[in-house]
PDB file of C-alpha atoms in Angstrom:
ATOM      1  CA  MET U   1      -9.493  26.183  19.997  1.00  0.00           C
ATOM      2  CA  LYS U   2      -8.662  23.999  17.002  1.00  0.00           C
ATOM      3  CA  SER U   3      -9.971  20.484  16.856  1.00  0.00           C
ATOM      4  CA  ALA U   4      -7.572  17.553  16.892  1.00  0.00           C
ATOM      5  CA  PHE U   5      -8.418  16.852  13.249  1.00  0.00           C
ATOM      6  CA  SER U   6      -7.652  20.374  12.025  1.00  0.00           C
ATOM      7  CA  ARG U   7      -4.426  20.476  14.051  1.00  0.00           C
ATOM      8  CA  HIS U   8      -3.268  17.170  12.576  1.00  0.00           C
ATOM      9  CA  ALA U   9      -4.288  18.337   9.092  1.00  0.00           C
ATOM     10  CA  GLU U  10      -2.127  21.468   9.444  1.00  0.00           C
ATOM     11  CA  ILE U  11       0.823  19.445  10.723  1.00  0.00           C
ATOM     12  CA  TYR U  12       0.481  16.991   7.855  1.00  0.00           C
ATOM     13  CA  ALA U  13       0.347  19.847   5.332  1.00  0.00           C
ATOM     14  CA  LEU U  14       3.649  21.163   6.718  1.00  0.00           C
ATOM     15  CA  MET U  15       5.231  17.693   6.578  1.00  0.00           C
ATOM     16  CA  LEU U  16       4.018  17.271   3.003  1.00  0.00           C
ATOM     17  CA  ARG U  17       5.461  20.645   2.018  1.00  0.00           C
ATOM     18  CA  ASN U  18       8.830  19.832   3.573  1.00  0.00           C
ATOM     19  CA  SER U  19       8.903  16.448   1.827  1.00  0.00           C
ATOM     20  CA  LEU U  20       8.171  18.031  -1.542  1.00  0.00           C
ATOM     21  CA  ILE U  21      10.965  20.571  -1.040  1.00  0.00           C
ATOM     22  CA  ARG U  22      13.340  17.760  -0.110  1.00  0.00           C
ATOM     23  CA  GLU U  23      12.330  15.742  -3.189  1.00  0.00           C
ATOM     24  CA  MET U  24      12.912  18.709  -5.494  1.00  0.00           C
ATOM     25  CA  ASN U  25      16.449  19.120  -4.150  1.00  0.00           C
ATOM     26  CA  PHE U  26      17.312  15.771  -5.739  1.00  0.00           C
ATOM     27  CA  LYS U  27      15.650  16.036  -9.156  1.00  0.00           C
ATOM     28  CA  ALA U  28      18.005  13.585 -10.886  1.00  0.00           C
ATOM     29  CA  ASN U  29      17.291  10.909  -8.281  1.00  0.00           C
ATOM     30  CA  PHE U  30      13.563  11.550  -8.658  1.00  0.00           C
ATOM     31  CA  LEU U  31      13.682  11.164 -12.459  1.00  0.00           C
ATOM     32  CA  LEU U  32      15.893   8.058 -12.297  1.00  0.00           C
ATOM     33  CA  TRP U  33      13.688   6.302  -9.747  1.00  0.00           C
ATOM     34  CA  MET U  34      10.573   7.194 -11.745  1.00  0.00           C
ATOM     35  CA  PHE U  35      12.182   5.698 -14.883  1.00  0.00           C
ATOM     36  CA  VAL U  36      13.055   2.470 -13.009  1.00  0.00           C
ATOM     37  CA  GLU U  37       9.481   2.133 -11.715  1.00  0.00           C
ATOM     38  CA  VAL U  38       7.986   2.685 -15.168  1.00  0.00           C
ATOM     39  CA  LEU U  39      10.432   0.179 -16.684  1.00  0.00           C
ATOM     40  CA  TRP U  40       9.558  -2.437 -14.042  1.00  0.00           C
ATOM     41  CA  PHE U  41       5.848  -1.967 -14.628  1.00  0.00           C
ATOM     42  CA  ALA U  42       6.303  -2.197 -18.410  1.00  0.00           C
ATOM     43  CA  SER U  43       8.103  -5.521 -17.918  1.00  0.00           C
ATOM     44  CA  GLN U  44       5.028  -6.856 -16.109  1.00  0.00           C
ATOM     45  CA  ILE U  45       2.836  -5.925 -19.047  1.00  0.00           C
ATOM     46  CA  ILE U  46       5.250  -7.620 -21.474  1.00  0.00           C
ATOM     47  CA  PHE U  47       5.139 -10.768 -19.307  1.00  0.00           C
ATOM     48  CA  ILE U  48       1.338 -10.791 -19.457  1.00  0.00           C
ATOM     49  CA  ASP U  49       1.421 -10.295 -23.231  1.00  0.00           C
ATOM     50  CA  VAL U  50       3.751 -13.284 -23.626  1.00  0.00           C
ATOM     51  CA  LEU U  51       1.669 -15.414 -21.247  1.00  0.00           C
ATOM     52  CA  PHE U  52      -1.575 -14.738 -23.108  1.00  0.00           C
ATOM     53  CA  SER U  53       0.040 -15.633 -26.418  1.00  0.00           C
ATOM     54  CA  PHE U  54      -0.261 -19.239 -25.156  1.00  0.00           C
ATOM     55  CA  VAL U  55      -3.615 -19.106 -23.296  1.00  0.00           C
ATOM     56  CA  ASN U  56      -6.894 -17.267 -23.822  1.00  0.00           C
ATOM     57  CA  ARG U  57      -7.676 -16.700 -20.159  1.00  0.00           C
ATOM     58  CA  ILE U  58      -6.577 -17.506 -16.620  1.00  0.00           C
ATOM     59  CA  GLY U  59      -9.634 -18.878 -14.874  1.00  0.00           C
ATOM     60  CA  ASP U  60     -12.257 -16.210 -15.476  1.00  0.00           C
ATOM     61  CA  TRP U  61      -9.677 -13.476 -16.158  1.00  0.00           C
ATOM     62  CA  THR U  62      -8.999 -12.318 -19.734  1.00  0.00           C
ATOM     63  CA  LYS U  63      -5.783 -10.619 -20.846  1.00  0.00           C
ATOM     64  CA  TRP U  64      -6.980  -7.043 -20.416  1.00  0.00           C
ATOM     65  CA  GLU U  65      -8.672  -7.845 -17.121  1.00  0.00           C
ATOM     66  CA  VAL U  66      -5.286  -9.063 -15.833  1.00  0.00           C
ATOM     67  CA  VAL U  67      -3.665  -5.849 -17.128  1.00  0.00           C
ATOM     68  CA  LEU U  68      -6.316  -3.901 -15.228  1.00  0.00           C
ATOM     69  CA  LEU U  69      -5.518  -5.987 -12.137  1.00  0.00           C
ATOM     70  CA  ILE U  70      -1.785  -5.260 -12.446  1.00  0.00           C
ATOM     71  CA  GLY U  71      -2.553  -1.564 -12.904  1.00  0.00           C
ATOM     72  CA  THR U  72      -4.708  -1.628  -9.782  1.00  0.00           C
ATOM     73  CA  HIS U  73      -1.955  -3.379  -7.846  1.00  0.00           C
ATOM     74  CA  GLN U  74       0.468  -0.723  -9.051  1.00  0.00           C
ATOM     75  CA  VAL U  75      -1.793   2.134  -7.918  1.00  0.00           C
ATOM     76  CA  ILE U  76      -2.322   0.658  -4.437  1.00  0.00           C
ATOM     77  CA  GLY U  77       1.322  -0.235  -3.955  1.00  0.00           C
ATOM     78  CA  GLN U  78       2.669   3.119  -5.099  1.00  0.00           C
ATOM     79  CA  LEU U  79       0.177   5.108  -3.002  1.00  0.00           C
ATOM     80  CA  PHE U  80       1.185   3.062   0.033  1.00  0.00           C
ATOM     81  CA  GLN U  81       4.868   3.650  -0.674  1.00  0.00           C
ATOM     82  CA  ALA U  82       4.334   7.368  -1.316  1.00  0.00           C
ATOM     83  CA  PHE U  83       2.607   8.100   1.974  1.00  0.00           C
ATOM     84  CA  PHE U  84       3.690   5.399   4.423  1.00  0.00           C
ATOM     85  CA  PHE U  85       6.403   2.912   3.450  1.00  0.00           C
ATOM     86  CA  VAL U  86       9.476   5.088   4.034  1.00  0.00           C
ATOM     87  CA  ASN U  87       8.165   6.124   7.447  1.00  0.00           C
ATOM     88  CA  ILE U  88       7.348   2.573   8.508  1.00  0.00           C
ATOM     89  CA  ALA U  89      10.735   1.306   7.329  1.00  0.00           C
ATOM     90  CA  ASP U  90      12.391   4.017   9.471  1.00  0.00           C
ATOM     91  CA  LEU U  91      10.567   3.045  12.664  1.00  0.00           C
ATOM     92  CA  PRO U  92      12.963   0.257  13.815  1.00  0.00           C
ATOM     93  CA  GLU U  93      15.910   2.646  13.505  1.00  0.00           C
ATOM     94  CA  LEU U  94      14.060   5.349  15.459  1.00  0.00           C
ATOM     95  CA  VAL U  95      13.442   2.866  18.254  1.00  0.00           C
ATOM     96  CA  ARG U  96      16.993   1.520  18.233  1.00  0.00           C
ATOM     97  CA  THR U  97      18.641   4.964  18.378  1.00  0.00           C
ATOM     98  CA  GLY U  98      16.132   6.584  20.732  1.00  0.00           C
ATOM     99  CA  LYS U  99      15.214   9.207  18.121  1.00  0.00           C
ATOM    100  CA  LEU U 100      11.597   8.217  18.589  1.00  0.00           C
ATOM    101  CA  ASP U 101      11.672  10.486  21.661  1.00  0.00           C
ATOM    102  CA  PHE U 102      11.462  13.558  19.445  1.00  0.00           C
ATOM    103  CA  LEU U 103       8.298  12.346  17.707  1.00  0.00           C
ATOM    104  CA  LEU U 104       6.652  11.270  20.966  1.00  0.00           C
ATOM    105  CA  LEU U 105       7.099  14.801  22.319  1.00  0.00           C
ATOM    106  CA  GLN U 106       5.269  16.376  19.382  1.00  0.00           C
ATOM    107  CA  PRO U 107       1.728  17.763  19.989  1.00  0.00           C
ATOM    108  CA  MET U 108       0.058  15.060  17.929  1.00  0.00           C
ATOM    109  CA  ASP U 109      -0.824  11.397  17.962  1.00  0.00           C
ATOM    110  CA  SER U 110       2.354   9.295  18.167  1.00  0.00           C
ATOM    111  CA  GLN U 111       1.273   6.795  15.498  1.00  0.00           C
ATOM    112  CA  PHE U 112       0.353   9.643  13.171  1.00  0.00           C
ATOM    113  CA  ALA U 113       3.731  11.301  13.790  1.00  0.00           C
ATOM    114  CA  THR U 114       5.701   8.158  12.953  1.00  0.00           C
ATOM    115  CA  SER U 115       3.550   7.306   9.921  1.00  0.00           C
ATOM    116  CA  VAL U 116       3.524  10.490   7.830  1.00  0.00           C
ATOM    117  CA  LYS U 117       6.709  12.459   8.454  1.00  0.00           C
ATOM    118  CA  LYS U 118       8.016  11.779   4.918  1.00  0.00           C
ATOM    119  CA  PHE U 119       6.390  11.688   1.500  1.00  0.00           C
ATOM    120  CA  ALA U 120       7.712  10.231  -1.789  1.00  0.00           C
ATOM    121  CA  LEU U 121       6.638  12.211  -4.855  1.00  0.00           C
ATOM    122  CA  ASP U 122       8.132   9.741  -7.335  1.00  0.00           C
ATOM    123  CA  ASN U 123       5.735   7.035  -6.148  1.00  0.00           C
ATOM    124  CA  ILE U 124       2.785   9.302  -6.892  1.00  0.00           C
ATOM    125  CA  VAL U 125       4.000   9.564 -10.485  1.00  0.00           C
ATOM    126  CA  SER U 126       4.332   5.764 -10.608  1.00  0.00           C
ATOM    127  CA  ALA U 127       0.772   5.473  -9.268  1.00  0.00           C
ATOM    128  CA  LEU U 128      -0.400   7.679 -12.138  1.00  0.00           C
ATOM    129  CA  VAL U 129       1.272   5.255 -14.553  1.00  0.00           C
ATOM    130  CA  GLY U 130      -0.844   2.529 -12.982  1.00  0.00           C
ATOM    131  CA  VAL U 131      -3.957   4.689 -13.418  1.00  0.00           C
ATOM    132  CA  PHE U 132      -3.104   5.105 -17.099  1.00  0.00           C
ATOM    133  CA  PHE U 133      -2.925   1.330 -17.591  1.00  0.00           C
ATOM    134  CA  VAL U 134      -6.193   0.816 -15.711  1.00  0.00           C
ATOM    135  CA  ILE U 135      -7.903   3.309 -18.017  1.00  0.00           C
ATOM    136  CA  PHE U 136      -6.246   1.777 -21.094  1.00  0.00           C
ATOM    137  CA  ALA U 137      -7.298  -1.750 -20.088  1.00  0.00           C
ATOM    138  CA  ALA U 138     -10.842  -0.559 -19.322  1.00  0.00           C
ATOM    139  CA  THR U 139     -10.998   0.958 -22.807  1.00  0.00           C
ATOM    140  CA  LYS U 140      -9.823  -2.306 -24.381  1.00  0.00           C
ATOM    141  CA  LEU U 141     -12.492  -4.162 -22.403  1.00  0.00           C
ATOM    142  CA  GLY U 142     -15.157  -1.719 -23.528  1.00  0.00           C
ATOM    143  CA  LEU U 143     -16.063  -0.869 -19.957  1.00  0.00           C
ATOM    144  CA  HIS U 144     -18.329   2.068 -19.229  1.00  0.00           C
ATOM    145  CA  PRO U 145     -18.359   2.240 -15.426  1.00  0.00           C
ATOM    146  CA  THR U 146     -20.958   4.356 -13.703  1.00  0.00           C
ATOM    147  CA  ALA U 147     -20.014   7.078 -11.249  1.00  0.00           C
ATOM    148  CA  LEU U 148     -20.975   4.703  -8.413  1.00  0.00           C
ATOM    149  CA  GLN U 149     -18.690   1.959  -9.753  1.00  0.00           C
ATOM    150  CA  ILE U 150     -15.792   4.398  -9.982  1.00  0.00           C
ATOM    151  CA  LEU U 151     -16.420   5.601  -6.426  1.00  0.00           C
ATOM    152  CA  LEU U 152     -16.560   2.017  -5.147  1.00  0.00           C
ATOM    153  CA  TYR U 153     -13.330   1.249  -7.006  1.00  0.00           C
ATOM    154  CA  ILE U 154     -11.580   4.266  -5.465  1.00  0.00           C
ATOM    155  CA  ALA U 155     -12.930   3.337  -2.016  1.00  0.00           C
ATOM    156  CA  ALA U 156     -11.625  -0.210  -2.448  1.00  0.00           C
ATOM    157  CA  ILE U 157      -8.197   1.133  -3.405  1.00  0.00           C
ATOM    158  CA  MET U 158      -8.105   3.300  -0.271  1.00  0.00           C
ATOM    159  CA  LEU U 159      -9.094   0.312   1.859  1.00  0.00           C
ATOM    160  CA  GLY U 160      -6.294  -1.669   0.230  1.00  0.00           C
ATOM    161  CA  VAL U 161      -3.789   1.018   1.225  1.00  0.00           C
ATOM    162  CA  VAL U 162      -5.129   0.887   4.800  1.00  0.00           C
ATOM    163  CA  ILE U 163      -4.667  -2.896   4.899  1.00  0.00           C
ATOM    164  CA  HIS U 164      -1.050  -2.709   3.727  1.00  0.00           C
ATOM    165  CA  TYR U 165      -0.340   0.132   6.143  1.00  0.00           C
ATOM    166  CA  SER U 166      -1.865  -1.675   9.114  1.00  0.00           C
ATOM    167  CA  PHE U 167      -0.109  -4.951   8.497  1.00  0.00           C
ATOM    168  CA  MET U 168       3.308  -3.415   7.877  1.00  0.00           C
ATOM    169  CA  PHE U 169       3.063  -0.918  10.746  1.00  0.00           C
ATOM    170  CA  THR U 170       2.305  -3.786  13.108  1.00  0.00           C
ATOM    171  CA  LEU U 171       5.381  -5.632  11.872  1.00  0.00           C
ATOM    172  CA  ALA U 172       7.478  -2.477  12.334  1.00  0.00           C
ATOM    173  CA  SER U 173       6.203  -2.117  15.902  1.00  0.00           C
ATOM    174  CA  VAL U 174       7.819  -5.445  16.735  1.00  0.00           C
ATOM    175  CA  SER U 175      11.060  -3.403  16.811  1.00  0.00           C
ATOM    176  CA  PHE U 176      10.255  -2.596  20.463  1.00  0.00           C
ATOM    177  CA  TRP U 177      11.165  -6.221  21.185  1.00  0.00           C
ATOM    178  CA  ILE U 178      13.476  -7.071  18.258  1.00  0.00           C
ATOM    179  CA  VAL U 179      16.301  -4.588  17.724  1.00  0.00           C
ATOM    180  CA  ARG U 180      16.391  -4.961  13.948  1.00  0.00           C
ATOM    181  CA  SER U 181      12.974  -5.842  12.543  1.00  0.00           C
ATOM    182  CA  GLN U 182      13.509  -4.478   9.028  1.00  0.00           C
ATOM    183  CA  GLY U 183      13.591  -8.075   7.813  1.00  0.00           C
ATOM    184  CA  LEU U 184       9.940  -8.516   8.785  1.00  0.00           C
ATOM    185  CA  ILE U 185       8.984  -5.315   6.957  1.00  0.00           C
ATOM    186  CA  TYR U 186      10.768  -6.183   3.734  1.00  0.00           C
ATOM    187  CA  GLY U 187       9.589  -9.768   4.028  1.00  0.00           C
ATOM    188  CA  TYR U 188       5.978  -8.603   3.939  1.00  0.00           C
ATOM    189  CA  PHE U 189       6.831  -6.326   1.036  1.00  0.00           C
ATOM    190  CA  SER U 190       7.889  -9.445  -0.889  1.00  0.00           C
ATOM    191  CA  PHE U 191       4.505 -11.045  -0.184  1.00  0.00           C
ATOM    192  CA  PHE U 192       2.878  -7.840  -1.367  1.00  0.00           C
ATOM    193  CA  ASN U 193       3.710  -8.664  -5.010  1.00  0.00           C
ATOM    194  CA  ILE U 194       1.544 -11.798  -4.838  1.00  0.00           C
ATOM    195  CA  GLY U 195      -1.435  -9.455  -5.101  1.00  0.00           C
ATOM    196  CA  ARG U 196      -0.800  -8.720  -8.783  1.00  0.00           C
ATOM    197  CA  TYR U 197      -1.855 -12.261  -9.750  1.00  0.00           C
ATOM    198  CA  PRO U 198      -5.519 -13.253 -10.327  1.00  0.00           C
ATOM    199  CA  ASP U 199      -7.102 -14.813  -7.255  1.00  0.00           C
ATOM    200  CA  VAL U 200      -8.143 -17.903  -9.235  1.00  0.00           C
ATOM    201  CA  VAL U 201      -4.538 -19.157  -9.427  1.00  0.00           C
ATOM    202  CA  PHE U 202      -4.500 -19.691  -5.660  1.00  0.00           C
ATOM    203  CA  LYS U 203      -6.087 -22.774  -4.152  1.00  0.00           C
ATOM    204  CA  GLY U 204      -6.861 -24.314  -0.765  1.00  0.00           C
ATOM    205  CA  VAL U 205      -4.993 -23.268   2.360  1.00  0.00           C
ATOM    206  CA  PHE U 206      -2.654 -21.011   0.391  1.00  0.00           C
ATOM    207  CA  LYS U 207      -5.593 -18.941  -0.884  1.00  0.00           C
ATOM    208  CA  TRP U 208      -7.134 -18.729   2.594  1.00  0.00           C
ATOM    209  CA  VAL U 209      -3.868 -17.599   4.200  1.00  0.00           C
ATOM    210  CA  PHE U 210      -3.220 -14.881   1.632  1.00  0.00           C
ATOM    211  CA  SER U 211      -6.825 -13.721   1.670  1.00  0.00           C
ATOM    212  CA  TRP U 212      -7.345 -13.480   5.443  1.00  0.00           C
ATOM    213  CA  VAL U 213      -4.177 -14.068   7.486  1.00  0.00           C
ATOM    214  CA  ILE U 214      -1.874 -12.055   5.192  1.00  0.00           C
ATOM    215  CA  PRO U 215      -4.556 -10.476   2.971  1.00  0.00           C
ATOM    216  CA  VAL U 216      -2.423  -9.504  -0.031  1.00  0.00           C
ATOM    217  CA  ILE U 217      -4.665 -11.228  -2.601  1.00  0.00           C
ATOM    218  CA  ILE U 218      -7.904  -9.419  -1.829  1.00  0.00           C
ATOM    219  CA  VAL U 219      -6.229  -5.998  -1.655  1.00  0.00           C
ATOM    220  CA  SER U 220      -5.925  -5.654  -5.437  1.00  0.00           C
ATOM    221  CA  ASN U 221      -8.232  -8.415  -6.705  1.00  0.00           C
ATOM    222  CA  ILE U 222     -11.385  -7.033  -5.106  1.00  0.00           C
ATOM    223  CA  PRO U 223     -11.018  -3.472  -6.528  1.00  0.00           C
ATOM    224  CA  ALA U 224     -10.178  -4.935  -9.956  1.00  0.00           C
ATOM    225  CA  ARG U 225     -13.216  -7.224  -9.849  1.00  0.00           C
ATOM    226  CA  LEU U 226     -15.463  -4.320  -8.844  1.00  0.00           C
ATOM    227  CA  LEU U 227     -14.395  -2.468 -11.984  1.00  0.00           C
ATOM    228  CA  ALA U 228     -13.642  -5.175 -14.560  1.00  0.00           C
ATOM    229  CA  LYS U 229     -16.303  -7.694 -13.557  1.00  0.00           C
ATOM    230  CA  ALA U 230     -19.181  -5.516 -12.467  1.00  0.00           C
ATOM    231  CA  ALA U 231     -21.700  -8.208 -13.409  1.00  0.00           C
ATOM    232  CA  ASP U 232     -20.075 -10.704 -11.040  1.00  0.00           C
ATOM    233  CA  ALA U 233     -18.993  -8.268  -8.333  1.00  0.00           C
ATOM    234  CA  ASN U 234     -21.269  -7.441  -5.438  1.00  0.00           C
ATOM    235  CA  ALA U 235     -21.401  -5.443  -2.224  1.00  0.00           C
ATOM    236  CA  ALA U 236     -20.132  -8.460  -0.259  1.00  0.00           C
ATOM    237  CA  LEU U 237     -16.692  -8.050  -1.850  1.00  0.00           C
ATOM    238  CA  LEU U 238     -16.374  -4.443  -0.720  1.00  0.00           C
ATOM    239  CA  LEU U 239     -17.732  -5.349   2.720  1.00  0.00           C
ATOM    240  CA  GLN U 240     -15.074  -8.071   3.001  1.00  0.00           C
ATOM    241  CA  LEU U 241     -12.365  -5.527   2.210  1.00  0.00           C
ATOM    242  CA  PHE U 242     -13.887  -2.987   4.611  1.00  0.00           C
ATOM    243  CA  PHE U 243     -14.086  -5.545   7.421  1.00  0.00           C
ATOM    244  CA  VAL U 244     -10.466  -6.624   6.978  1.00  0.00           C
ATOM    245  CA  ALA U 245      -9.257  -2.995   6.801  1.00  0.00           C
ATOM    246  CA  ILE U 246     -11.121  -1.888   9.939  1.00  0.00           C
ATOM    247  CA  LEU U 247     -10.111  -5.009  11.870  1.00  0.00           C
ATOM    248  CA  LEU U 248      -6.423  -4.702  10.987  1.00  0.00           C
ATOM    249  CA  PHE U 249      -6.300  -0.961  11.651  1.00  0.00           C
ATOM    250  CA  SER U 250      -7.966  -1.402  15.045  1.00  0.00           C
ATOM    251  CA  LEU U 251      -5.540  -4.176  15.991  1.00  0.00           C
ATOM    252  CA  THR U 252      -2.644  -2.005  14.829  1.00  0.00           C
ATOM    253  CA  ARG U 253      -3.755   0.865  17.089  1.00  0.00           C
ATOM    254  CA  MET U 254      -3.991  -1.450  20.084  1.00  0.00           C
ATOM    255  CA  PHE U 255      -0.665  -3.115  19.384  1.00  0.00           C
ATOM    256  CA  TRP U 256       1.076   0.263  18.934  1.00  0.00           C
ATOM    257  CA  LYS U 257      -0.163   1.528  22.304  1.00  0.00           C
ATOM    258  CA  PHE U 258       0.925  -1.718  23.933  1.00  0.00           C
ATOM    259  CA  ALA U 259       4.320  -1.549  22.215  1.00  0.00           C
ATOM    260  CA  LEU U 260       4.920   1.981  23.511  1.00  0.00           C
ATOM    261  CA  THR U 261       4.776   0.624  27.057  1.00  0.00           C
ATOM    262  CA  ARG U 262       7.890  -1.410  26.191  1.00  0.00           C
ATOM    263  CA  TYR U 263       9.846   1.600  24.934  1.00  0.00           C
ATOM    264  CA  SER U 264      12.754   2.949  26.916  1.00  0.00           C
ATOM    265  CA  SER U 265      13.620   6.455  25.729  1.00  0.00           C
ATOM    266  CA  ALA U 266      17.166   7.564  24.939  1.00  0.00           C
ATOM    267  CA  SER U 267      17.244   9.583  28.169  1.00  0.00           C
ATOM    268  CA  SER U 268      16.162   6.730  30.433  1.00  0.00           C
TER     269      SER U 268
END
């Protein structure tokens, strides 16, 4: 008998394959969206170039360290959108129409089923653009990260994706009480862009709120610091990110199970 992990892995592979086939049926849309994403990201780099024509640094962040931060933010954001965002954004509509019934009847975990049914290939390409800028900025900075630093950086990026997923999935689950909760989802997505700014520009209560309550600052700043500022970075930063990710994911699991008790299926 197959383990639950292997069964879910096979199901996810099938979902991924179907998503890729669907994406390839709309090649023009894929290329256009990819162009828009690249153009938007290039505009961020131009903004940074203009900003640093007036200042030498922002706090302890130099120009190319900020570029590396923006690239990191791009990678995390695009990976999250590629694997989870479309599915999470669909959840309120599934609840409202009763179509969630179909997913709840599948032989797999209900949260898994609602989280990974679609996949966006264009966002993966946009994430690779972010990777390119991270590498380019690291070259400009003269960084020579060790294999351990690179692994810690990748781990921090994955934890950042988990944090965004957990927070937004919890907001989407509010749809069991609020018929149309898309506003909460897209509202958080607006806060998400705060993470591309250096943490030193935030002060006082504002910094605390967006580091712990709505942790969008630490999601991209900690991975960038681990790579760009290895001398200043330490294990405590990664532990902070790990703690927040595990805490939020655990709370999301509990809230999802509680929310399901409030669901009335289309047949009831």
